[in-house]
Structures are given as C-alpha cells and as structure tokens.
Amino acid sequence: MTTRLNIGCGAVWQPDWINLDIQPSVPSVRQWDATQGLPCGDGEVDVCYASHVVEHLHPADAEGLLRQCHRVLKDRGIVRIVVPDLEAIAREYVSALDRVDRGDAQAACDHKWIVMELLDQMVRTRSGGEMLRYLTSGTIPNEAFVKSRIGSDAEDMMKHGPAASDPSLPVVQRGLVRRLRDALSQSGSITRVARYAREEFAVLLCGALLGRHGSEAIREALFRTSGECHRWMYDRVSLKRLLEQSGFSKIRVCTAFESQIEGFASYGLDVVKGRIRKPDSLFMEGMKQRSSA
Ligand SMILES: C[S@@+](CC[C@H](N)C(=O)[O-])C[C@H]1O[C@@H](n2cnc3c(N)ncnc32)[C@H](O)[C@@H]1O
C-alpha cells in the first residue's frame, strides 16, 4: 500500500493522502500539530509533502519535523518541501530598489509589495496582515506583478473581501465576529466554537486584570501561535542544509513541474490546470536512503 502525507495541507488536501493540519478546514483533514511528531510508524510512508509549512515553525521545530519525515519514510521514500524562496524575494527586492532609483513609476509599488512579502507574515498581529489590506484595498496598481509573485493566492485574497476587517466594528467585536464566522464555517464547528469562546473569555479576563494592554497582548499571542505567522525563511542553501541535517540525501532543487514522486503531477498540488499555484516558491526534494540514516 502506498502512503502519502500532506503536512499542513490547509485547503489543499487529497482524498487518497493522509492530510494533516493544525487548523483543519474540512473533516477529511486530521487535526495535527506537526511539531508533535507524525502519526505514523517507522518506515511506513512513501511520500512526505509540506508546502509553505516549514517556514511557519521555529527552526528547531522545522528540523524536528524533517527528522520525523525521515523516520516515517520507507527506504527510498521522498520528502518534498516547498517554501517561499528567500533568495528570489531578496533578488526581487534589490531589483525593485534599482528600478526606483532609475525612476520607474511602478517600481515603488513593487518595492512596497516585496517588502511585505519579506516581512508581513513574520510580524503581523492579525489574520491577513498588511498583504490582505493591500489586496482588498480596491485598486492594486501593480496587480500583474503581485499575481506573478503569489499566483492564485493573490486572487483568493482579493476575493476574501474586506468584511473580516470591517473598520466600523470595535477591535474586540471585529475579532470575535471574524473568529466565530471562521469557526462555524469549518470542520469540528462545536469544538472550535468552544475553543474560541474559551479564548475570548481569556481575553476578557486579561483585559479585566491588566487593562487594554493585557487583552491586546493575549489576543496577539493567540494569533501568533495559530499557525499563520512565519517564524523563519529559507533559500536553496539553508533548506538543503536542513534536509541534510535531518538525514536526507539526493537533495535537489526542482521546478513546480518536476518530481521524483510517482504521478505527482496528477495530484494538482504545486501545479493546477497548468499554472504554478505558488510561484514565489523554492521546491526541494530529498530521499531517505538506508545508508544515509
Ligand atoms: C500557508 S498555509 C499552506 C497550506 C497548504 N500547504 C498550501 O500549500 O496551500 C500553512 C498551513 O500550515 C498549517 N500549519 C502551521 N503550523 C502548523 C503545525 N504546527 N502543524 C500543522 N500544520 C501547521 C496552517 O494551519 C496552514 O494551513
């Protein structure tokens, strides 16, 4: 039997894979915190795939997860890791700076976007952050550039709409409305609503004990540990090093279209209808080889 793991799958789950996420969006996805090991025995798995997940973990947890991938994979099993490509972002940033210097009118918007790509998900304190604000602002002066960077994610965020951050609501209500709406629209609604109710109670309690600063601090802490924020970024050197340290060999950078995983293209994970789902990515694969363990 072939066993494939999609770790931190988000909304991109596959019916015949084991799909794991800390915040499952549908019942077919198993609630699982990838920093707590993987729910499989040694050498049981053929493929481990994690797209735009590793950068959400502390570097030590990222290495822990890759070591777990190595543990659960069969001999010659493949790990495929996809992350935002720090090198590409840095090159794009320098290029935007140079274009600003040369007086290119659109370059200032590209510069603004690329700085957001670099920093926003690391520092944001509310869902969507500055990127969502930019994409739902009505007019995006450099829409083609943004789409070339983050592909269908940009379109999804544009559709997301500004309702979640309705400025007419006070901050506390805004958070509550958004979180209850999200909770009710996802799997395990009752458990989620109960958890969110407990969290909102904790926010109120901190507010009562420590004032506004206390309630804002606990809300920020809850958000920043929800799985949305980035905790590190990788390029082809640091991701390769991480895979090597975790025991993998035959590590190589590939394109969205290439894979050593049998039938990978048929799953529509990195390429959907001929389009790369996350064009800002670095795609890297490694193999477990008994001799390299
Ligand atoms: C940027 S999304 C990527 C989703 C999907 N893999 C994709 O390529 O579109 C990051 C996902 O990682 C999940 N995640 C973050 N931390 C996690 C953890 N510790 N364990 C499991 N999933 C986690 C988040 O809930 C979120 O669904």
Short mmCIF file of C-alpha atoms and ligand atoms in Angstrom, two decimals:
data_model
loop_
_atom_site.label_atom_id
_atom_site.label_comp_id
_atom_site.label_asym_id
_atom_site.label_seq_id
_atom_site.Cartn_x
_atom_site.Cartn_y
_atom_site.Cartn_z
CA MET A 1 0.00 0.00 0.00
CA THR A 2 1.23 3.50 -0.84
CA THR A 3 1.02 6.04 1.97
CA ARG A 4 1.44 9.74 1.31
CA LEU A 5 1.43 12.51 3.90
CA ASN A 6 0.38 16.09 3.15
CA ILE A 7 1.58 18.01 6.22
CA GLY A 8 -0.01 21.40 6.94
CA CYS A 9 -2.26 20.88 3.94
CA GLY A 10 -4.51 23.91 4.50
CA ALA A 11 -7.27 23.81 1.88
CA VAL A 12 -5.15 21.71 -0.50
CA TRP A 13 -5.97 18.18 0.61
CA GLN A 14 -6.04 14.98 -1.41
CA PRO A 15 -8.64 12.21 -0.90
CA ASP A 16 -6.13 9.34 -1.02
CA TRP A 17 -3.44 11.06 1.07
CA ILE A 18 -3.19 11.48 4.85
CA ASN A 19 -3.87 15.20 5.21
CA LEU A 20 -2.77 16.91 8.43
CA ASP A 21 -3.21 20.46 9.64
CA ILE A 22 -3.15 22.23 12.98
CA GLN A 23 -6.34 24.06 11.90
CA PRO A 24 -8.26 21.66 9.64
CA SER A 25 -10.66 23.29 7.21
CA VAL A 26 -12.68 20.17 6.31
CA PRO A 27 -13.44 16.85 8.09
CA SER A 28 -11.15 14.91 5.71
CA VAL A 29 -8.18 16.76 7.22
CA ARG A 30 -6.86 15.38 10.50
CA GLN A 31 -6.14 17.93 13.23
CA TRP A 32 -2.45 17.53 13.95
CA ASP A 33 0.32 19.74 15.27
CA ALA A 34 3.36 18.88 13.16
CA THR A 35 5.71 19.99 15.94
CA GLN A 36 4.48 17.00 17.95
CA GLY A 37 5.83 14.26 15.66
CA LEU A 38 3.95 12.50 12.85
CA PRO A 39 1.13 9.99 13.37
CA CYS A 40 2.84 7.09 11.54
CA GLY A 41 5.18 4.27 12.43
CA ASP A 42 8.83 4.00 11.34
CA GLY A 43 9.27 3.29 7.61
CA GLU A 44 5.53 3.26 6.78
CA VAL A 45 5.29 6.20 4.40
CA ASP A 46 6.22 6.63 0.73
CA VAL A 47 5.94 10.41 0.40
CA CYS A 48 6.04 13.37 2.78
CA TYR A 49 4.92 16.67 1.27
CA ALA A 50 4.79 20.02 3.05
CA SER A 51 4.05 23.18 1.09
CA HIS A 52 4.50 26.56 2.76
CA VAL A 53 4.57 25.00 6.23
CA VAL A 54 8.20 24.69 7.37
CA GLU A 55 8.63 28.49 7.48
CA HIS A 56 5.71 28.60 9.97
CA LEU A 57 7.75 26.61 12.51
CA HIS A 58 10.61 27.65 14.78
CA PRO A 59 13.85 26.45 13.09
CA ALA A 60 14.31 23.76 15.77
CA ASP A 61 10.75 22.51 15.19
CA ALA A 62 11.34 22.57 11.43
CA GLU A 63 14.34 20.29 11.86
CA GLY A 64 12.29 18.12 14.24
CA LEU A 65 9.56 17.79 11.59
CA LEU A 66 12.04 16.84 8.85
CA ARG A 67 13.63 14.25 11.16
CA GLN A 68 10.12 12.87 11.70
CA CYS A 69 9.62 12.72 7.92
CA HIS A 70 12.88 10.77 7.71
CA ARG A 71 11.70 8.41 10.46
CA VAL A 72 8.32 7.61 8.89
CA LEU A 73 9.56 7.29 5.29
CA LYS A 74 10.34 3.92 3.73
CA ASP A 75 13.79 3.33 2.30
CA ARG A 76 13.96 5.43 -0.93
CA GLY A 77 10.90 7.43 0.21
CA ILE A 78 10.74 11.05 -0.94
CA VAL A 79 10.29 14.26 1.02
CA ARG A 80 9.14 17.31 -0.98
CA ILE A 81 9.37 20.66 0.78
CA VAL A 82 8.03 23.87 -0.73
CA VAL A 83 8.75 27.22 0.93
CA PRO A 84 8.68 30.90 -0.07
CA ASP A 85 12.06 31.40 -1.76
CA LEU A 86 14.08 33.87 0.32
CA GLU A 87 16.67 34.21 -2.45
CA ALA A 88 14.03 35.13 -5.06
CA ILE A 89 12.41 37.64 -2.70
CA ALA A 90 15.80 39.22 -1.89
CA ARG A 91 16.73 39.47 -5.60
CA GLU A 92 13.31 40.97 -6.40
CA TYR A 93 13.75 43.46 -3.54
CA VAL A 94 17.14 44.65 -4.82
CA SER A 95 15.78 44.85 -8.37
CA ALA A 96 12.81 46.96 -7.18
CA LEU A 97 15.21 49.29 -5.34
CA ASP A 98 17.30 49.71 -8.51
CA ARG A 99 14.16 50.41 -10.56
CA VAL A 100 13.04 53.04 -8.03
CA ASP A 101 16.46 54.69 -8.41
CA ARG A 102 16.06 54.69 -12.19
CA GLY A 103 12.71 56.50 -11.85
CA ASP A 104 10.46 53.60 -12.90
CA ALA A 105 6.95 54.76 -11.84
CA GLN A 106 5.60 51.31 -10.93
CA ALA A 107 8.72 50.26 -9.04
CA ALA A 108 7.62 51.97 -5.80
CA CYS A 109 4.52 49.71 -5.65
CA ASP A 110 6.59 46.61 -6.45
CA HIS A 111 9.05 47.64 -3.74
CA LYS A 112 6.18 48.05 -1.25
CA TRP A 113 4.82 44.60 -2.14
CA ILE A 114 8.15 42.79 -1.96
CA VAL A 115 8.92 44.28 1.46
CA MET A 116 5.51 42.97 2.58
CA GLU A 117 6.37 39.53 1.19
CA LEU A 118 9.57 39.58 3.21
CA LEU A 119 8.23 40.90 6.50
CA ASP A 120 4.45 40.91 6.81
CA GLN A 121 3.89 37.27 7.71
CA MET A 122 6.68 37.43 10.29
CA VAL A 123 5.38 40.47 12.12
CA ARG A 124 1.62 40.62 11.51
CA THR A 125 -0.66 40.60 14.54
CA ARG A 126 -3.95 39.92 12.76
CA SER A 127 -5.04 37.45 10.11
CA GLY A 128 -4.12 38.51 6.58
CA GLY A 129 -1.91 41.35 7.82
CA GLU A 130 -0.81 44.16 5.50
CA MET A 131 -0.97 41.86 2.46
CA LEU A 132 -4.72 41.31 2.84
CA ARG A 133 -5.23 45.04 3.42
CA TYR A 134 -3.28 45.81 0.22
CA LEU A 135 -5.10 43.17 -1.85
CA THR A 136 -8.58 44.19 -0.70
CA SER A 137 -8.00 47.93 -0.94
CA GLY A 138 -9.91 48.22 -4.23
CA THR A 139 -7.22 49.16 -6.71
CA ILE A 140 -3.95 47.31 -6.95
CA PRO A 141 -1.64 49.45 -9.09
CA ASN A 142 0.78 46.56 -9.73
CA GLU A 143 -1.71 43.67 -9.97
CA ALA A 144 0.25 41.83 -12.68
CA PHE A 145 3.44 41.94 -10.57
CA VAL A 146 1.62 40.71 -7.45
CA LYS A 147 -0.02 37.86 -9.39
CA SER A 148 3.34 36.92 -10.89
CA ARG A 149 4.70 36.65 -7.34
CA ILE A 150 1.96 34.80 -5.43
CA GLY A 151 -0.30 33.42 -8.17
CA SER A 152 -3.75 32.17 -7.21
CA ASP A 153 -3.15 33.15 -3.57
CA ALA A 154 -3.44 36.79 -4.73
CA GLU A 155 -6.77 36.07 -6.42
CA ASP A 156 -8.08 34.22 -3.33
CA MET A 157 -7.10 37.12 -1.07
CA MET A 158 -8.71 39.65 -3.41
CA LYS A 159 -11.94 37.61 -3.22
CA HIS A 160 -11.63 37.36 0.59
CA GLY A 161 -13.02 40.91 0.79
CA PRO A 162 -12.61 43.49 3.50
CA ALA A 163 -15.54 42.20 5.64
CA ALA A 164 -13.19 40.42 8.04
CA SER A 165 -11.61 43.72 8.96
CA ASP A 166 -14.76 45.89 8.92
CA PRO A 167 -13.40 49.12 10.46
CA SER A 168 -16.85 50.13 11.75
CA LEU A 169 -16.64 47.43 14.45
CA PRO A 170 -14.57 47.88 17.62
CA VAL A 171 -11.41 45.73 17.64
CA VAL A 172 -12.71 43.18 20.16
CA GLN A 173 -16.00 42.67 18.29
CA ARG A 174 -14.19 42.54 14.96
CA GLY A 175 -12.01 39.69 16.23
CA LEU A 176 -14.96 37.87 17.77
CA VAL A 177 -17.18 38.16 14.68
CA ARG A 178 -14.41 37.00 12.37
CA ARG A 179 -13.36 34.10 14.54
CA LEU A 180 -16.90 32.83 15.16
CA ARG A 181 -17.69 33.11 11.45
CA ASP A 182 -14.49 31.19 10.61
CA ALA A 183 -15.20 28.60 13.32
CA LEU A 184 -18.75 27.96 12.11
CA SER A 185 -17.64 27.60 8.50
CA GLN A 186 -15.04 24.93 9.27
CA SER A 187 -14.98 21.32 10.36
CA GLY A 188 -15.39 20.40 14.03
CA SER A 189 -17.53 23.54 14.50
CA ILE A 190 -18.65 22.77 18.04
CA THR A 191 -15.12 22.10 19.31
CA ARG A 192 -13.85 25.19 17.53
CA VAL A 193 -16.59 27.47 18.82
CA ALA A 194 -15.96 26.14 22.34
CA ARG A 195 -12.23 26.82 21.97
CA TYR A 196 -12.78 30.30 20.59
CA ALA A 197 -15.28 31.04 23.37
CA ARG A 198 -12.63 29.98 25.93
CA GLU A 199 -10.06 32.17 24.21
CA GLU A 200 -12.40 35.17 24.13
CA PHE A 201 -13.06 34.60 27.84
CA ALA A 202 -9.27 34.62 28.45
CA VAL A 203 -9.03 37.90 26.51
CA LEU A 204 -11.77 39.45 28.64
CA LEU A 205 -10.12 38.15 31.82
CA CYS A 206 -6.72 39.56 30.84
CA GLY A 207 -8.44 42.84 30.00
CA ALA A 208 -10.06 42.92 33.43
CA LEU A 209 -6.74 42.14 35.18
CA LEU A 210 -4.29 44.12 33.06
CA GLY A 211 -6.40 46.58 31.10
CA ARG A 212 -6.38 47.14 27.36
CA HIS A 213 -2.69 46.24 27.02
CA GLY A 214 -3.38 42.85 28.66
CA SER A 215 -6.29 41.96 26.37
CA GLU A 216 -4.36 43.06 23.27
CA ALA A 217 -1.30 41.08 24.37
CA ILE A 218 -3.22 37.83 24.87
CA ARG A 219 -5.10 38.27 21.58
CA GLU A 220 -1.79 38.83 19.78
CA ALA A 221 -0.24 35.78 21.46
CA LEU A 222 -3.23 33.60 20.49
CA PHE A 223 -3.00 34.81 16.89
CA ARG A 224 0.77 34.44 16.65
CA THR A 225 0.58 30.82 17.82
CA SER A 226 -2.31 29.97 15.46
CA GLY A 227 -0.03 28.75 12.62
CA GLU A 228 -0.44 31.75 10.28
CA CYS A 229 2.80 33.59 11.04
CA HIS A 230 6.20 32.85 9.57
CA ARG A 231 8.98 32.08 12.03
CA TRP A 232 11.86 31.72 9.57
CA MET A 233 12.66 31.82 5.85
CA TYR A 234 14.77 29.56 3.65
CA ASP A 235 16.82 29.64 0.48
CA ARG A 236 18.36 26.80 -1.52
CA VAL A 237 21.40 26.68 0.79
CA SER A 238 19.63 26.69 4.17
CA LEU A 239 16.83 24.32 3.13
CA LYS A 240 19.36 21.85 1.70
CA ARG A 241 21.34 22.07 4.95
CA LEU A 242 18.17 21.42 6.95
CA LEU A 243 17.35 18.36 4.84
CA GLU A 244 20.91 17.06 5.18
CA GLN A 245 20.87 17.56 8.95
CA SER A 246 17.63 15.59 9.07
CA GLY A 247 19.25 12.61 7.36
CA PHE A 248 18.19 13.07 3.71
CA SER A 249 20.36 12.55 0.66
CA LYS A 250 19.97 13.08 -3.10
CA ILE A 251 18.70 16.58 -2.31
CA ARG A 252 17.89 18.73 -5.30
CA VAL A 253 16.08 21.90 -6.22
CA CYS A 254 13.35 21.24 -8.76
CA THR A 255 10.67 23.21 -10.54
CA ALA A 256 6.96 23.04 -9.71
CA PHE A 257 6.61 20.66 -12.67
CA GLU A 258 9.37 18.21 -11.68
CA SER A 259 9.27 15.50 -9.05
CA GLN A 260 10.67 12.08 -8.22
CA ILE A 261 7.27 11.28 -6.67
CA GLU A 262 5.37 8.88 -8.89
CA GLY A 263 2.38 10.54 -10.56
CA PHE A 264 2.98 13.78 -8.63
CA ALA A 265 1.50 16.00 -11.37
CA SER A 266 -1.82 14.12 -11.18
CA TYR A 267 -2.44 15.39 -7.60
CA GLY A 268 -2.56 19.06 -8.59
CA LEU A 269 -0.56 20.14 -5.55
CA ASP A 270 2.03 22.51 -6.98
CA VAL A 271 0.54 22.97 -10.45
CA VAL A 272 -3.17 23.42 -11.04
CA LYS A 273 -4.51 23.47 -14.60
CA GLY A 274 -1.03 24.18 -15.92
CA ARG A 275 -0.43 27.14 -13.54
CA ILE A 276 2.06 27.09 -10.69
CA ARG A 277 -0.02 27.51 -7.53
CA LYS A 278 2.65 29.37 -5.55
CA PRO A 279 5.15 30.91 -8.00
CA ASP A 280 7.17 32.54 -5.19
CA SER A 281 8.34 29.10 -4.08
CA LEU A 282 11.51 27.11 -3.75
CA PHE A 283 10.77 23.41 -4.47
CA MET A 284 13.19 20.89 -3.00
CA GLU A 285 13.18 17.11 -2.71
CA GLY A 286 15.30 14.66 -0.78
CA MET A 287 15.41 10.90 -0.43
CA LYS A 288 15.71 8.62 2.56
CA GLN A 289 18.40 6.08 1.91
CA ARG A 290 19.16 3.45 4.48
CA SER A 291 22.90 4.02 4.18
CA SER A 292 22.41 7.78 4.87
CA ALA A 293 20.34 7.26 8.06
C1 LIG B 1 0.47 28.94 4.15
S1 LIG B 1 -0.57 27.63 4.65
C2 LIG B 1 -0.15 26.43 3.39
C3 LIG B 1 -1.27 25.46 3.15
C4 LIG B 1 -1.03 24.46 2.02
N1 LIG B 1 0.01 23.50 2.36
C5 LIG B 1 -0.72 25.15 0.74
O1 LIG B 1 0.33 24.88 0.15
O2 LIG B 1 -1.54 25.96 0.31
C6 LIG B 1 0.25 26.98 6.08
C7 LIG B 1 -0.52 25.85 6.71
O3 LIG B 1 0.30 25.26 7.72
C8 LIG B 1 -0.53 24.96 8.82
N2 LIG B 1 0.32 24.85 10.00
C9 LIG B 1 1.02 25.84 10.59
N3 LIG B 1 1.64 25.37 11.68
C10 LIG B 1 1.35 24.04 11.74
C11 LIG B 1 1.69 22.99 12.64
N4 LIG B 1 2.46 23.23 13.71
N5 LIG B 1 1.20 21.76 12.42
C12 LIG B 1 0.40 21.52 11.35
N6 LIG B 1 0.03 22.46 10.47
C13 LIG B 1 0.50 23.70 10.67
C14 LIG B 1 -1.50 26.13 8.87
O4 LIG B 1 -2.66 25.83 9.62
C15 LIG B 1 -1.79 26.33 7.39
O5 LIG B 1 -2.89 25.57 6.94
#
